[in-house]
Short mmCIF file of C-alpha atoms in Angstrom, two decimals:
data_model
loop_
_atom_site.label_atom_id
_atom_site.label_comp_id
_atom_site.label_asym_id
_atom_site.label_seq_id
_atom_site.Cartn_x
_atom_site.Cartn_y
_atom_site.Cartn_z
CA VAL A 70 -9.33 26.98 22.64
CA VAL A 71 -8.54 30.30 20.94
CA ILE A 72 -4.79 29.81 21.34
CA GLY A 73 -5.04 26.24 20.04
CA ALA A 74 -7.08 27.31 17.02
CA GLY A 75 -4.59 30.08 16.32
CA LEU A 76 -1.66 27.69 16.43
CA ILE A 77 -3.41 25.25 14.10
CA ALA A 78 -4.26 28.03 11.64
CA ALA A 79 -0.69 29.36 11.80
CA THR A 80 0.72 25.90 11.15
CA HIS A 81 -1.51 25.37 8.12
CA ALA A 82 -0.74 28.86 6.82
CA GLY A 83 2.99 28.28 7.25
CA MET A 84 2.86 25.01 5.34
CA VAL A 85 0.84 26.56 2.52
CA ALA A 86 3.26 29.49 2.32
CA ALA A 87 6.24 27.13 2.17
CA VAL A 88 4.60 25.11 -0.60
CA LEU A 89 3.78 28.24 -2.60
CA GLU A 90 7.34 29.50 -2.19
CA ALA A 91 8.69 26.16 -3.43
CA GLY A 92 6.28 26.26 -6.36
CA VAL A 93 7.40 29.74 -7.39
CA GLY A 94 11.01 28.60 -7.10
CA TYR A 95 10.34 25.59 -9.29
CA GLY A 96 8.58 27.74 -11.85
CA TRP A 97 11.48 30.19 -12.01
CA THR A 98 13.96 27.32 -12.32
CA MET A 99 12.04 25.78 -15.21
CA HIS A 100 11.75 29.16 -16.92
CA SER A 101 15.46 29.89 -16.54
CA ALA A 102 16.60 26.43 -17.60
CA SER A 103 13.89 25.64 -20.10
CA GLY A 104 16.43 25.22 -22.86
CA SER A 105 18.66 22.79 -20.96
CA LEU A 106 16.10 20.56 -19.23
CA THR A 107 15.25 17.22 -20.84
CA THR A 108 11.66 16.14 -21.36
CA ALA A 109 12.00 13.65 -18.52
CA ALA A 110 13.34 16.32 -16.17
CA LYS A 111 10.48 18.66 -17.05
CA ALA A 112 7.98 15.85 -16.42
CA LEU A 113 9.51 15.15 -13.00
CA VAL A 114 9.40 18.83 -12.04
CA ALA A 115 5.80 19.07 -13.24
CA PHE A 116 4.89 16.00 -11.16
CA ASP A 117 6.55 17.51 -8.10
CA LEU A 118 4.64 20.75 -8.66
CA TYR A 119 1.43 18.68 -8.80
CA LEU A 120 2.31 17.12 -5.43
CA LEU A 121 2.93 20.59 -4.00
CA TRP A 122 -0.45 21.73 -5.32
CA CYS A 123 -2.10 18.68 -3.69
CA ILE A 124 -0.46 19.50 -0.36
CA THR A 125 -1.76 23.08 -0.54
CA VAL A 126 -5.32 22.03 -1.40
CA GLN A 127 -5.26 19.31 1.27
CA GLN A 128 -4.15 21.74 3.97
CA LEU A 129 -6.85 24.27 3.10
CA GLY A 130 -9.52 21.59 2.63
CA ALA A 131 -8.83 20.04 6.03
CA LEU A 132 -9.84 23.29 7.70
CA PHE A 133 -13.14 23.91 5.93
CA VAL A 134 -14.42 20.70 4.32
CA GLY A 135 -15.71 17.46 5.82
CA LEU A 136 -15.11 13.90 4.60
CA LYS A 137 -14.07 13.86 0.97
CA SER A 138 -15.30 11.89 -2.03
CA PRO A 139 -13.25 8.96 -3.41
CA ILE A 140 -12.28 11.08 -6.44
CA TYR A 141 -10.93 13.83 -4.19
CA LEU A 142 -9.00 11.26 -2.14
CA TRP A 143 -7.25 9.80 -5.17
CA VAL A 144 -6.65 13.11 -6.94
CA VAL A 145 -5.65 15.23 -3.92
CA SER A 146 -5.38 13.51 -0.53
CA TYR A 147 -3.30 10.46 -1.40
CA PRO A 148 -0.85 12.36 -3.68
CA ALA A 149 -0.51 14.95 -0.89
CA THR A 150 0.40 12.16 1.53
CA LEU A 151 2.94 10.92 -1.03
CA GLY A 152 4.44 14.41 -1.18
CA TYR A 153 4.60 14.75 2.61
CA SER A 154 6.25 11.38 3.05
CA THR A 155 8.76 11.84 0.23
CA ALA A 156 9.87 15.12 1.78
CA LEU A 157 10.04 13.50 5.22
CA PHE A 158 12.20 10.61 4.03
CA GLY A 159 14.31 12.64 1.62
CA CYS A 160 15.02 16.11 3.01
CA MET A 161 17.82 15.31 5.45
CA PRO A 162 19.54 12.67 3.25
CA LEU A 163 19.40 15.06 0.28
CA ALA A 164 20.94 17.84 2.34
CA ILE A 165 23.77 15.52 3.40
CA VAL A 166 24.33 14.32 -0.18
CA HIS A 167 24.51 17.89 -1.47
CA ALA A 168 27.04 18.72 1.23
CA VAL A 169 29.41 15.79 0.60
CA ALA A 170 28.87 14.78 -3.03
CA SER A 171 29.11 16.49 -6.37
CA GLY A 172 26.88 15.91 -9.34
CA PRO A 173 23.18 15.06 -9.56
CA GLU A 174 23.47 11.25 -9.52
CA PRO A 175 23.68 10.68 -5.73
CA ALA A 176 20.87 13.14 -5.11
CA ALA A 177 18.74 11.39 -7.72
CA VAL A 178 19.27 8.04 -6.02
CA VAL A 179 18.23 9.50 -2.66
CA ALA A 180 15.15 11.15 -4.20
CA VAL A 181 14.04 7.92 -5.91
CA ALA A 182 14.59 5.92 -2.71
CA ALA A 183 12.57 8.45 -0.68
CA PHE A 184 9.74 8.35 -3.21
CA GLY A 185 9.79 4.54 -3.18
CA LEU A 186 9.53 4.42 0.61
CA ALA A 187 6.67 6.93 0.54
CA ALA A 188 4.81 4.95 -2.15
CA PHE A 189 5.28 1.72 -0.17
CA GLY A 190 3.92 3.37 2.99
CA LEU A 191 0.90 4.74 1.13
CA ALA A 192 0.10 1.35 -0.39
CA GLN A 193 0.46 -0.30 3.02
CA SER A 194 -2.03 2.17 4.50
CA LEU A 195 -4.59 1.57 1.76
CA LEU A 196 -4.45 -2.23 1.73
CA ASP A 197 -6.11 -4.34 4.42
CA SER A 198 -3.93 -6.83 6.26
CA PRO A 199 -5.31 -10.27 7.15
CA TRP A 200 -6.93 -10.46 10.56
CA GLU A 201 -4.87 -12.12 13.23
CA GLU A 202 -6.24 -14.48 15.84
CA VAL A 203 -4.49 -14.19 19.20
CA THR A 204 -5.00 -16.60 22.09
CA VAL A 205 -3.94 -15.59 25.59
CA THR A 206 -3.99 -18.19 28.37
CA VAL A 207 -4.83 -16.62 31.72
CA GLU A 208 -4.15 -18.62 34.86
CA SER A 209 -6.00 -17.91 38.09
CA PRO A 210 -3.94 -17.36 41.23
CA ALA A 211 -3.27 -20.25 43.56
CA GLY A 212 -6.18 -20.98 45.85
CA PHE A 213 -8.83 -19.41 43.61
CA ASP A 214 -11.82 -21.65 43.06
CA ALA A 215 -13.88 -20.30 40.18
CA ASP A 216 -16.61 -22.89 40.75
CA ALA A 217 -17.06 -21.66 44.32
CA GLY A 218 -18.03 -18.21 43.14
CA GLY A 219 -14.58 -16.65 43.20
CA SER A 220 -14.35 -16.12 46.96
CA ARG A 221 -11.01 -14.42 47.39
CA GLU A 222 -9.63 -11.11 48.52
CA PRO A 223 -9.73 -8.40 45.85
CA ARG A 224 -5.97 -7.99 46.05
CA ASP A 225 -5.61 -11.63 44.93
CA GLY A 226 -7.75 -11.09 41.86
CA VAL A 227 -4.86 -11.00 39.44
CA TYR A 228 -3.90 -13.22 36.56
CA ALA A 229 -0.58 -14.12 34.97
CA ALA A 230 -1.00 -13.86 31.22
CA ARG A 231 0.99 -15.80 28.65
CA GLY A 232 0.48 -14.72 25.06
CA ARG A 233 0.83 -16.87 21.97
CA HIS A 234 -0.18 -16.41 18.36
CA SER A 235 -2.31 -19.06 16.73
CA GLY A 236 -2.35 -18.42 13.02
CA LYS A 237 -1.54 -15.01 11.59
CA THR A 238 -3.91 -15.20 8.64
CA ARG A 239 -7.00 -16.65 10.26
CA LEU A 240 -9.90 -14.34 10.82
CA GLY A 241 -10.67 -14.21 14.51
CA PRO A 242 -10.89 -12.21 17.71
CA LEU A 243 -8.71 -12.16 20.78
CA GLU A 244 -9.55 -15.14 22.99
CA LEU A 245 -8.86 -15.27 26.72
CA SER A 246 -8.89 -18.68 28.39
CA ARG A 247 -8.96 -19.13 32.14
CA GLY A 248 -7.31 -22.19 33.67
CA ARG A 249 -6.41 -23.32 37.18
CA GLY A 250 -2.98 -24.79 37.55
CA GLY A 251 -2.73 -27.69 35.11
CA ASP A 252 -6.45 -27.77 34.33
CA GLU A 253 -7.72 -27.33 30.83
CA PRO A 254 -9.05 -23.82 30.27
CA GLY A 255 -12.78 -23.34 30.12
CA ARG A 256 -14.84 -21.62 27.44
CA PRO A 257 -12.68 -18.68 26.23
CA LEU A 258 -13.72 -15.06 26.38
CA ARG A 259 -13.85 -13.74 22.81
CA ILE A 260 -12.91 -10.08 22.29
CA VAL A 261 -12.58 -7.79 19.29
CA GLN A 262 -10.68 -4.56 19.92
CA ILE A 263 -11.10 -1.48 17.72
CA THR A 264 -8.58 1.29 18.27
CA ASP A 265 -7.46 4.47 16.50
CA PRO A 266 -9.62 4.17 13.37
CA HIS A 267 -9.34 7.95 12.75
CA ILE A 268 -12.26 7.94 10.31
CA GLY A 269 -11.08 10.01 7.36
CA PRO A 270 -8.97 9.63 4.20
CA PHE A 271 -7.50 6.22 5.00
CA ILE A 272 -10.20 4.57 7.10
CA SER A 273 -13.34 5.65 5.29
CA ILE A 274 -16.91 5.08 6.45
CA ARG A 275 -17.24 2.25 3.93
CA ARG A 276 -13.98 0.59 4.99
CA MET A 277 -14.86 0.81 8.69
CA ASN A 278 -18.29 -0.59 7.91
CA ALA A 279 -16.65 -3.65 6.39
CA PHE A 280 -14.49 -4.15 9.49
CA CYS A 281 -17.54 -3.85 11.73
CA GLU A 282 -19.54 -6.31 9.62
CA GLN A 283 -16.70 -8.81 10.01
CA THR A 284 -16.72 -8.16 13.73
CA VAL A 285 -20.46 -8.81 14.03
CA ALA A 286 -20.08 -12.03 12.01
CA LEU A 287 -17.56 -13.28 14.60
CA ASP A 288 -20.19 -12.92 17.33
CA PRO A 289 -17.68 -11.90 20.05
CA ASP A 290 -18.55 -11.64 23.72
CA LEU A 291 -17.25 -8.06 23.80
CA VAL A 292 -16.18 -5.35 21.40
CA LEU A 293 -13.78 -2.96 23.14
CA MET A 294 -12.98 0.42 21.60
CA THR A 295 -9.97 2.35 22.85
CA GLY A 296 -10.17 5.82 21.37
CA ASP A 297 -9.30 8.25 18.56
CA TYR A 298 -12.34 7.69 16.41
CA CYS A 299 -12.15 10.56 13.93
CA THR A 300 -9.99 13.11 12.11
CA THR A 301 -10.40 16.84 11.50
CA GLU A 302 -12.41 16.05 8.38
CA ALA A 303 -14.75 13.79 10.32
CA HIS A 304 -15.40 16.56 12.87
CA LEU A 305 -17.06 18.51 10.08
CA THR A 306 -19.29 15.63 8.97
CA PRO A 307 -22.16 15.02 11.43
CA GLY A 308 -23.28 11.42 11.56
CA CYS A 309 -20.05 9.99 10.15
CA LEU A 310 -19.11 7.94 13.23
CA ALA A 311 -22.63 6.56 13.63
CA ALA A 312 -22.51 5.55 9.96
CA ALA A 313 -19.01 4.08 10.14
CA PHE A 314 -19.75 1.88 13.17
CA ALA A 315 -23.40 1.20 12.27
CA PRO A 316 -23.10 -2.63 12.12
CA LEU A 317 -22.06 -2.69 15.79
CA ALA A 318 -25.62 -1.75 16.74
CA ALA A 319 -26.40 -5.46 16.28
CA LEU A 320 -24.21 -6.21 19.32
CA LYS A 321 -26.18 -4.11 21.77
CA GLY A 322 -24.87 -4.34 25.31
CA ARG A 323 -21.57 -5.85 24.18
CA VAL A 324 -19.76 -2.75 22.85
CA TYR A 325 -17.77 -0.62 25.32
CA ALA A 326 -15.52 2.35 24.64
CA THR A 327 -13.15 4.80 26.25
CA LEU A 328 -11.64 8.04 24.91
CA GLY A 329 -8.39 8.97 23.19
CA ASN A 330 -6.55 12.27 23.04
CA HIS A 331 -8.12 13.37 19.73
CA ASP A 332 -11.60 12.64 21.01
CA HIS A 333 -11.20 15.48 23.50
CA GLU A 334 -10.99 17.93 20.60
CA VAL A 335 -14.68 17.32 19.83
CA LEU A 336 -15.89 15.57 22.96
CA ARG A 337 -19.62 16.20 22.58
CA PHE A 338 -19.51 15.13 18.93
CA VAL A 339 -17.86 11.80 19.80
CA LYS A 340 -20.14 11.09 22.76
CA ASP A 341 -23.31 11.81 20.79
CA GLU A 342 -22.23 9.70 17.81
CA LEU A 343 -21.32 6.68 19.97
CA ALA A 344 -24.47 7.02 22.08
CA ALA A 345 -26.59 6.91 18.93
CA LEU A 346 -25.24 3.40 18.30
CA GLY A 347 -25.76 2.19 21.84
CA VAL A 348 -22.02 2.07 22.54
CA ILE A 349 -21.45 2.17 26.31
CA LEU A 350 -18.81 4.77 27.18
CA ILE A 351 -16.79 4.04 30.31
CA VAL A 352 -14.45 6.90 31.18
CA ASP A 353 -12.82 6.78 34.61
CA ALA A 354 -15.48 4.21 35.43
CA GLU A 355 -16.02 0.47 35.52
CA ALA A 356 -18.57 -1.93 34.12
CA LEU A 357 -19.31 -5.50 35.22
CA VAL A 358 -20.47 -7.51 32.23
CA GLU A 359 -21.91 -11.01 32.29
CA THR A 360 -20.68 -13.11 29.36
CA GLN A 361 -20.81 -16.79 28.45
CA ALA A 362 -17.21 -17.02 29.66
CA GLY A 363 -18.02 -15.51 33.05
CA LEU A 364 -18.20 -12.10 34.68
CA VAL A 365 -15.85 -9.51 33.18
CA GLN A 366 -14.71 -6.37 34.96
CA LEU A 367 -13.98 -3.55 32.52
CA VAL A 368 -12.23 -0.39 33.68
CA GLY A 369 -12.10 2.53 31.23
CA VAL A 370 -9.47 5.19 31.83
CA ASP A 371 -9.57 8.64 30.24
CA PHE A 372 -6.62 10.16 28.37
CA PHE A 373 -4.55 12.46 30.57
CA PHE A 374 -2.35 15.16 29.08
CA HIS A 375 -0.35 15.96 32.24
CA ASP A 376 0.48 14.55 35.69
CA LYS A 377 0.12 11.09 34.17
CA PRO A 378 1.72 8.90 36.87
CA ARG A 379 -0.58 10.22 39.59
CA LEU A 380 -3.79 10.40 37.57
CA TYR A 381 -3.55 7.01 35.83
CA SER A 382 -2.61 5.24 39.07
CA LYS A 383 -5.38 7.03 40.96
CA VAL A 384 -8.13 5.98 38.55
CA ILE A 385 -6.96 2.37 38.31
CA ARG A 386 -6.72 1.99 42.10
CA ARG A 387 -10.19 3.51 42.45
CA PHE A 388 -11.53 0.34 40.79
CA PRO A 389 -9.62 -2.60 42.35
CA PRO A 390 -10.00 -6.19 41.09
CA ASN A 391 -13.51 -7.48 41.69
CA ALA A 392 -13.61 -10.74 43.65
CA ARG A 393 -16.46 -12.12 41.51
CA ALA A 394 -14.96 -11.33 38.11
CA ALA A 395 -13.39 -14.06 36.02
CA TYR A 396 -11.53 -11.47 33.95
CA ARG A 397 -10.30 -7.92 34.52
CA ILE A 398 -9.55 -5.70 31.51
CA LEU A 399 -8.27 -2.12 31.50
CA LEU A 400 -9.07 0.10 28.51
CA ILE A 401 -6.38 2.80 28.27
CA HIS A 402 -5.84 4.67 25.01
CA ASP A 403 -2.23 5.66 25.68
CA PRO A 404 -0.02 2.52 25.56
CA GLY A 405 2.69 4.44 27.40
CA ALA A 406 0.40 4.55 30.42
CA PHE A 407 0.97 0.83 30.95
CA ARG A 408 3.94 1.76 33.14
CA TYR A 409 1.54 3.48 35.56
CA VAL A 410 -0.58 0.39 36.16
CA PRO A 411 0.16 -0.68 39.75
CA ALA A 412 2.53 -3.63 40.02
CA ASP A 413 -0.05 -5.70 41.92
CA ASP A 414 -2.68 -5.29 39.17
CA HIS A 415 -2.11 -7.97 36.52
CA ALA A 416 -5.14 -7.12 34.42
CA LEU A 417 -5.13 -7.39 30.65
CA VAL A 418 -4.48 -3.88 29.31
CA LEU A 419 -5.82 -2.90 25.87
CA SER A 420 -4.57 0.32 24.30
#
């Protein structure tokens, strides 16, 4: 913990120092060339200095201050993100241009393009996309008679899933339909998945509340949460997760969650906040849930930082397919862990 905190502090300090150095350099440049710079050039340099100031304040604020006000977000956080992204998109291309081209025009084109990409990315993060309804048809294995109570060997309790999209702008949850051979599927299992909200500058408490209200209005059979619920700023704001996900309390007994890598940074905080809402945490554990679409077997897998092939496979095999379950769903935060799901386990995996 001490080493990790030291590295984080050193990283923030290094970024602040780099920004301050750049600011001093800009100031000296403007002072030296004040007679030759046009008004437009001075305005651009002043704007860039403002972005550098935002980055500095954002770095320091992330260490000591909790969730920020909307004014702070628009004046500091979002411009800081714009500055980060512009530098990310532009640094290497600008270095190449300076090495192979003469004159300011090519560099200006690269800088404008980098800023445009950064602005587009910021706008995309702040605007909500239409919800997408996804239907997945799940066929039972040959010989499985659901009406007879699902009497089969656990190793046969697998399903071949075929995914198809049914309307990209219609508000709706994931639906799983179970069919047998050429039979029409029965009543579908309706799921809403919430993953990686990272409550903070981009997904605020208010914005997450709106998502959760939409979720409750859909009246799904299950709400499945797959980790990374907060940011550094949220860590410093007690009660923020309980407030953000508050509408889900209306779906008591239907909301299940597992953990992501960032949740381990403040494990007790995350557990307490979710428990206050009645969210059922399943970590390296299973839950059998009765729904209107049938019995569902949920297996929640923790996030593993090392020895992934062995640990992921071990946990999944510890909870084999249940012979009585109509559906089997694995909740695994890390999508890369899909490769460690045993080949004979055809469960739906949500990450």
